[in-house]
Tab-separated table of C-alpha atoms in Angstrom:
chain	number	residue	atom	x	y	z
A	11	MET	CA	50.743	193.854	184.028
A	12	PRO	CA	53.872	195.111	184.958
A	13	HIS	CA	56.599	193.395	182.486
A	14	GLU	CA	58.698	191.520	185.427
A	15	ASP	CA	55.387	189.228	185.542
A	16	ARG	CA	54.908	188.485	182.714
A	17	PRO	CA	57.735	185.812	182.575
A	18	GLN	CA	56.551	184.613	185.312
A	19	SER	CA	53.278	184.431	183.983
A	20	LEU	CA	53.950	182.868	180.766
A	21	MET	CA	55.643	179.865	182.243
A	22	MET	CA	52.276	179.514	184.489
A	23	VAL	CA	50.645	178.987	181.133
A	24	VAL	CA	53.063	176.047	180.185
A	25	ALA	CA	52.299	174.400	183.009
A	26	LEU	CA	48.705	175.176	182.653
A	27	ALA	CA	48.900	173.593	179.391
A	28	ALA	CA	51.115	170.729	180.624
A	29	THR	CA	48.070	169.440	183.459
A	30	LEU	CA	45.284	170.656	180.267
A	31	LEU	CA	46.968	168.540	177.833
A	32	LEU	CA	47.652	164.564	178.853
A	33	SER	CA	47.158	160.954	176.607
A	34	GLY	CA	48.325	158.044	176.176
A	35	VAL	CA	49.985	156.244	173.805
A	36	ALA	CA	50.434	153.620	176.555
A	37	SER	CA	50.226	153.728	180.369
A	38	ALA	CA	53.380	154.497	182.099
A	39	ALA	CA	56.165	151.206	182.588
A	40	GLU	CA	55.857	152.379	186.496
A	41	PRO	CA	52.925	154.335	188.162
A	42	LEU	CA	55.015	157.042	188.046
A	43	GLU	CA	57.130	157.222	185.452
A	44	PRO	CA	56.794	159.554	182.458
A	45	THR	CA	56.492	158.489	179.067
A	46	PRO	CA	57.545	161.072	176.883
A	47	ALA	CA	56.565	161.490	173.452
A	48	PRO	CA	58.191	163.708	170.435
A	49	SER	CA	54.817	165.620	169.849
A	50	ASP	CA	55.569	169.468	170.307
A	51	ASN	CA	51.817	169.573	171.795
A	52	TYR	CA	53.317	166.348	173.954
A	53	GLY	CA	52.503	167.144	177.869
A	54	GLU	CA	52.664	164.782	181.263
A	55	SER	CA	51.097	165.525	184.875
A	56	PHE	CA	51.244	164.072	188.325
A	57	THR	CA	49.097	165.964	190.285
A	58	PHE	CA	48.307	165.750	194.039
A	59	ILE	CA	46.050	167.229	195.525
A	60	GLY	CA	45.575	167.828	199.270
A	61	ASP	CA	41.860	168.844	201.402
A	62	LEU	CA	43.114	170.200	204.782
A	63	GLU	CA	41.159	170.355	208.256
A	64	ASP	CA	41.345	173.414	208.437
A	65	GLY	CA	40.076	174.298	204.911
A	66	THR	CA	43.252	174.775	202.713
A	67	PHE	CA	43.669	173.568	199.929
A	68	VAL	CA	47.321	172.170	199.042
A	69	LEU	CA	48.287	170.714	195.356
A	70	VAL	CA	51.944	169.534	194.413
A	71	GLN	CA	52.495	168.750	190.645
A	72	LEU	CA	55.535	167.253	188.315
A	73	SER	CA	54.788	167.587	184.850
A	74	VAL	CA	57.058	167.219	181.410
A	75	THR	CA	56.309	168.804	178.597
A	76	ASN	CA	57.412	169.903	175.018
A	77	LEU	CA	55.130	172.672	175.100
A	78	GLY	CA	57.218	176.308	174.895
A	79	PRO	CA	60.675	177.136	174.304
A	80	GLY	CA	62.743	173.620	173.972
A	81	SER	CA	61.920	170.167	174.762
A	82	ARG	CA	60.888	167.718	177.765
A	83	HIS	CA	61.953	170.478	179.749
A	84	GLY	CA	60.217	169.798	183.773
A	85	ILE	CA	57.960	171.854	185.621
A	86	CYS	CA	57.173	171.553	189.696
A	87	ARG	CA	54.290	173.544	190.872
A	88	ALA	CA	53.043	173.938	194.462
A	89	SER	CA	49.268	176.128	195.275
A	90	VAL	CA	48.310	176.596	198.697
A	91	LEU	CA	44.775	178.193	199.128
A	92	LYS	CA	44.581	179.489	203.066
A	93	PRO	CA	41.350	180.734	204.098
A	94	GLY	CA	41.885	184.444	204.737
A	95	GLN	CA	45.338	184.480	203.423
A	96	ARG	CA	46.865	185.122	199.804
A	97	ALA	CA	47.114	182.644	197.854
A	98	TRP	CA	50.993	180.951	197.366
A	99	THR	CA	51.668	179.642	193.663
A	100	PRO	CA	55.107	179.311	193.619
A	101	GLN	CA	56.735	176.723	190.493
A	102	LYS	CA	60.275	176.168	188.954
A	103	LYS	CA	61.219	175.342	185.084
A	104	VAL	CA	63.977	172.615	184.912
A	105	GLY	CA	65.917	171.345	181.637
A	106	GLU	CA	65.378	168.319	180.349
A	107	ARG	CA	68.411	167.284	182.396
A	108	GLU	CA	67.025	168.365	185.053
A	109	TRP	CA	64.403	166.120	185.764
A	110	ARG	CA	64.674	162.051	186.156
A	111	TYR	CA	62.766	158.753	186.532
A	112	ASP	CA	64.481	155.873	189.800
A	113	ALA	CA	63.545	152.781	188.706
A	114	THR	CA	65.039	151.658	191.766
A	115	THR	CA	63.342	153.464	194.194
A	116	GLY	CA	60.203	154.062	192.397
A	117	THR	CA	61.115	157.887	192.620
A	118	PHE	CA	60.448	160.812	190.465
A	119	GLN	CA	62.214	163.970	191.202
A	120	VAL	CA	61.972	167.424	188.910
A	121	GLY	CA	64.541	169.363	190.558
A	122	GLU	CA	64.238	169.340	193.515
A	123	CYS	CA	61.248	168.305	193.876
A	124	SER	CA	59.916	164.508	194.051
A	125	ALA	CA	56.600	161.826	194.541
A	126	ARG	CA	57.383	157.859	195.429
A	127	SER	CA	55.772	155.219	196.472
A	128	ALA	CA	56.802	152.650	198.611
A	129	GLY	CA	55.839	150.540	201.725
A	130	GLY	CA	52.295	151.348	200.883
A	131	PHE	CA	52.719	154.633	201.441
A	132	THR	CA	53.067	157.748	198.784
A	133	ARG	CA	55.083	161.355	199.616
A	134	VAL	CA	55.466	164.210	197.440
A	135	GLU	CA	58.171	166.896	198.710
A	136	ALA	CA	58.231	170.186	197.240
A	137	PRO	CA	60.738	172.841	198.191
A	138	LEU	CA	60.033	175.563	196.575
A	139	ASP	CA	61.067	179.267	197.161
A	140	ASN	CA	62.389	179.404	200.910
A	141	GLY	CA	59.152	177.843	201.314
A	142	ARG	CA	58.268	173.422	201.348
A	143	VAL	CA	55.212	171.308	200.823
A	144	VAL	CA	54.972	167.618	202.249
A	145	LEU	CA	51.944	165.997	200.928
A	146	GLU	CA	52.262	162.201	202.878
A	147	TYR	CA	49.784	159.641	201.458
A	148	ALA	CA	48.761	156.467	203.774
A	149	ALA	CA	48.716	154.922	200.342
A	150	PRO	CA	50.923	153.465	197.939
A	151	VAL	CA	50.074	154.799	194.221
A	152	ALA	CA	47.762	152.496	192.280
A	153	PRO	CA	46.074	153.649	188.702
A	154	ARG	CA	43.018	152.899	187.430
A	155	SER	CA	41.361	154.512	184.262
A	156	PRO	CA	37.443	154.756	184.471
A	157	GLU	CA	35.462	153.787	181.640
A	158	GLY	CA	36.166	156.913	178.484
A	159	SER	CA	39.329	157.674	180.686
A	160	GLU	CA	40.784	158.113	176.551
A	161	VAL	CA	39.993	160.580	174.435
A	162	GLU	CA	40.662	160.994	170.616
A	163	VAL	CA	41.199	163.588	168.152
A	164	GLY	CA	42.650	162.799	165.307
A	165	ASN	CA	45.817	161.116	165.991
A	166	ALA	CA	46.616	162.614	169.156
A	167	ARG	CA	45.010	161.101	171.968
A	168	TYR	CA	44.425	162.168	175.979
A	169	ARG	CA	44.519	160.124	178.771
A	170	HIS	CA	43.693	159.969	182.729
A	171	GLU	CA	44.233	157.453	185.017
A	172	VAL	CA	43.284	157.760	188.757
A	173	THR	CA	45.951	157.092	191.356
A	174	LEU	CA	45.169	158.113	194.223
A	175	ALA	CA	41.344	157.860	195.004
A	176	PHE	CA	41.132	158.718	197.939
A	177	SER	CA	43.423	158.132	200.769
A	178	PRO	CA	44.451	160.088	204.667
A	179	LEU	CA	46.845	162.388	204.443
A	180	ARG	CA	49.074	164.359	206.188
A	181	ALA	CA	50.544	167.691	204.377
A	182	THR	CA	53.161	169.951	206.171
A	183	VAL	CA	53.221	173.399	204.888
A	184	GLN	CA	56.096	175.969	205.148
A	185	PHE	CA	55.586	179.292	203.949
A	186	PRO	CA	58.622	181.395	202.682
A	187	LYS	CA	60.525	183.169	206.391
A	188	GLY	CA	57.660	180.921	207.924
A	189	ALA	CA	57.757	177.808	210.387
A	190	GLU	CA	56.299	174.460	209.385
A	191	VAL	CA	52.414	173.229	210.424
A	192	ALA	CA	51.363	170.167	210.078
A	193	TYR	CA	47.839	168.974	209.067
A	194	SER	CA	45.844	166.320	208.291
A	195	GLY	CA	42.787	165.650	206.045
A	196	GLY	CA	42.434	164.407	202.776
A	197	GLY	CA	44.467	163.516	199.766
A	198	TYR	CA	44.115	162.428	195.950
A	199	ALA	CA	46.022	162.017	193.141
A	200	ASP	CA	46.130	161.854	189.140
A	201	HIS	CA	48.194	161.310	186.182
A	202	THR	CA	47.055	162.835	182.806
A	203	ARG	CA	49.058	162.069	179.964
A	204	SER	CA	48.257	163.844	176.255
A	205	THR	CA	49.781	164.787	172.292
A	206	ILE	CA	46.081	166.824	172.367
A	207	ALA	CA	46.898	170.510	172.389
A	208	PRO	CA	45.201	172.116	175.422
A	209	ALA	CA	42.506	174.370	173.119
A	210	LYS	CA	41.525	171.440	171.028
A	211	LEU	CA	41.149	169.106	174.038
A	212	ALA	CA	37.867	170.497	175.828
A	213	LYS	CA	35.349	172.869	175.455
A	214	ARG	CA	34.883	172.794	180.001
A	215	TRP	CA	35.517	170.569	182.645
A	216	VAL	CA	33.859	169.924	185.125
A	217	ARG	CA	35.253	168.296	188.614
A	218	PHE	CA	34.355	167.518	192.217
A	219	ARG	CA	36.317	165.785	194.734
A	220	ALA	CA	34.600	165.032	198.775
A	221	LEU	CA	37.909	164.015	200.865
A	222	ARG	CA	37.187	164.670	204.082
A	223	GLY	CA	33.723	163.141	205.935
A	224	GLY	CA	32.583	160.238	206.417
A	225	GLU	CA	31.463	160.318	202.738
A	226	ARG	CA	34.113	160.348	199.782
A	227	LEU	CA	33.344	160.788	195.929
A	228	VAL	CA	34.819	162.255	193.135
A	229	LEU	CA	33.318	163.582	190.030
A	230	LEU	CA	34.676	164.589	186.357
A	231	ALA	CA	33.661	165.357	183.403
A	232	ARG	CA	34.234	166.818	179.967
A	233	GLU	CA	32.281	168.269	177.454
A	234	GLY	CA	34.777	168.526	173.757
A	235	GLN	CA	35.376	171.085	171.191
A	236	ASP	CA	32.628	169.091	169.262
A	237	GLY	CA	29.994	168.912	171.812
A	238	GLU	CA	30.483	165.380	172.775
A	239	PHE	CA	31.223	164.379	176.813
A	240	GLY	CA	33.526	162.086	177.866
A	241	PRO	CA	34.760	160.995	179.962
A	242	VAL	CA	32.241	161.657	182.650
A	243	TYR	CA	31.742	159.335	185.487
A	244	GLU	CA	31.697	159.579	189.361
A	245	TRP	CA	33.110	157.373	191.849
A	246	GLU	CA	32.176	156.975	195.380
A	247	GLU	CA	34.639	155.139	197.752
A	248	GLY	CA	34.218	151.441	197.965
A	249	ALA	CA	32.421	150.857	194.770
A	250	THR	CA	32.868	151.045	191.194
A	251	PRO	CA	33.150	154.623	189.053
A	252	ARG	CA	29.777	154.756	187.515
A	253	PRO	CA	29.631	156.344	184.413
A	254	LEU	CA	26.973	159.358	183.484
A	255	GLU	CA	26.290	160.864	179.936
A	256	HIS	CA	26.689	164.524	180.003
A	257	PHE	CA	26.200	167.279	181.884
A	258	THR	CA	24.960	171.281	181.983
A	259	LEU	CA	26.301	174.255	183.260
A	260	THR	CA	25.326	177.653	184.169
A	261	ARG	CA	26.536	180.312	186.042
A	262	GLU	CA	25.214	183.749	187.619
A	263	GLY	CA	27.374	186.397	188.293
A	264	ALA	CA	30.626	186.695	186.797
A	265	LYS	CA	34.393	186.383	187.135
A	266	GLU	CA	35.088	186.065	191.380
A	267	ARG	CA	31.507	186.912	191.438
A	268	SER	CA	30.083	183.720	189.809
A	269	VAL	CA	28.638	181.200	191.349
A	270	TRP	CA	27.868	177.781	189.791
A	271	LYS	CA	25.573	174.643	188.593
A	272	ALA	CA	25.953	171.641	187.206
A	273	GLU	CA	23.989	169.084	186.682
A	274	VAL	CA	25.069	165.328	185.510
A	275	TYR	CA	22.587	162.976	183.657
A	276	ALA	CA	22.076	159.673	183.805
A	277	GLY	CA	19.388	157.923	181.084
A	278	GLY	CA	17.927	161.170	180.572
A	279	ASP	CA	17.522	162.483	184.387
A	280	ALA	CA	19.794	164.816	186.202
A	281	ALA	CA	21.797	161.574	188.239
A	282	LEU	CA	23.624	164.313	190.402
A	283	VAL	CA	23.481	168.413	190.986
A	284	LEU	CA	26.343	170.084	192.494
A	285	ARG	CA	26.423	173.978	193.617
A	286	SER	CA	29.375	175.714	194.166
A	287	THR	CA	29.133	177.911	197.773
A	288	ALA	CA	32.686	179.820	198.237
A	289	LEU	CA	35.278	181.034	195.570
A	290	LEU	CA	38.994	179.832	196.404
A	291	GLN	CA	40.620	180.473	193.072
A	292	ARG	CA	40.090	182.462	189.400
A	293	SER	CA	42.982	181.809	187.066
A	294	ALA	CA	43.296	182.854	183.783
A	295	PRO	CA	47.088	183.184	183.076
A	296	VAL	CA	46.932	183.533	179.410
A	297	GLU	CA	44.081	186.349	180.200
A	298	ASP	CA	46.898	187.565	182.374
A	299	LEU	CA	49.143	187.778	180.057
A	300	GLY	CA	47.417	190.592	177.588
A	301	VAL	CA	48.751	191.580	174.210
A	302	LEU	CA	51.653	188.737	174.723
A	303	GLY	CA	49.105	186.365	174.991
A	304	GLY	CA	48.148	185.715	171.480
A	305	LEU	CA	51.495	184.573	171.231
A	306	VAL	CA	50.608	181.401	173.436
A	307	ARG	CA	46.526	181.511	173.367
A	308	PRO	CA	46.705	179.468	169.547
A	309	VAL	CA	47.817	175.954	170.987
A	310	VAL	CA	46.813	176.488	174.771
A	311	GLY	CA	43.930	178.719	174.532
A	312	SER	CA	42.481	180.877	176.562
A	313	PRO	CA	41.771	178.926	179.918
A	314	VAL	CA	40.024	180.240	183.040
A	315	THR	CA	39.315	177.689	185.683
A	316	TYR	CA	37.377	178.642	189.201
A	317	LEU	CA	37.727	176.476	192.431
A	318	HIS	CA	34.995	176.182	194.680
A	319	ARG	CA	34.123	174.984	197.707
A	320	ALA	CA	30.918	173.622	197.040
A	321	VAL	CA	27.964	170.740	197.986
A	322	LEU	CA	27.188	167.616	195.439
A	323	GLU	CA	23.251	166.688	195.762
A	324	ARG	CA	21.689	163.298	194.768
A	325	ALA	CA	17.965	161.765	195.044
A	326	GLY	CA	17.746	159.632	198.397
A	327	LYS	CA	20.800	160.722	200.022
A	328	GLU	CA	22.672	163.481	202.079
A	329	PRO	CA	24.540	165.975	200.462
A	330	VAL	CA	28.266	165.903	199.884
A	331	ALA	CA	30.487	168.490	200.810
A	332	GLY	CA	33.652	169.136	198.745
A	333	LEU	CA	35.670	171.405	196.161
A	334	MET	CA	34.324	171.814	192.264
A	335	GLU	CA	36.539	173.096	189.641
A	336	VAL	CA	35.348	174.239	187.205
A	337	THR	CA	37.805	174.795	183.948
A	338	LEU	CA	36.452	176.615	180.801
A	339	GLU	CA	37.887	177.626	177.209
A	340	GLY	CA	37.669	181.396	177.509
A	341	GLU	CA	34.290	182.524	179.657
A	342	LEU	CA	30.904	181.877	178.538
């Protein structure tokens, strides 16, 4: 890696660690209000996702964390994965005085990025690196934590809540030096908070989100470093989240040629089978740091995330297409 790319990659590690951290000493006072903690391992993220009509994946994330130099710094990052094009993944880190929550408007702001939920709608805006992403959800933020969404490791805790499970979405994307393009699609958002070091939080995660089409659902499954599972659940639109027990994960190929299969169990039987069909992105920020990765690996580990198009299969039901995300603590 060129030397000049390493500070940016290190910031990516901090942003990813903030995402992987997550815990709840208590839920935020307001749906988009962070509740900082003094722990060096504190990290809190509000993540907004869209699966757009042309197959584009878009993400905006607003985070506050103590990881890395300083405390309570904010990070705004975006990711736009457009079929056939190079990924655009801008981000910016700001100091404690450059992020805030405005209770009068219900707005969380990190630098020039913001998220606001009011009047039955949610709007997220990320102007970054001479480009811009705007996500407009046709629903307000409504936090809900399915069973098992809190994890404890010693005195440290992780908490996950879904804030927008299923919502129509309008997205506007402007690449640097490009024109604004509007899309429609399906949206999802969640809020995570933790004081657990990312390296200790999980051995692996499997996530699936079917956000477009006639049937919409989300799946979340975590295996801890101790071999215990949870949270593990499936949530179909219009139904109550269904707790599941555990999962197995297998792979053919390596790195960018990886093909994944996850089987999620309930009552001793495989209730769901998830198969990847096309890779959208492989992200390994600590690995990309080379020898510098040794400085951050003790805290953040060496997370590797694969984002795929995938199909979910269930007995007696039609397959459902969506987005599959596999995060590993180091490669298998």
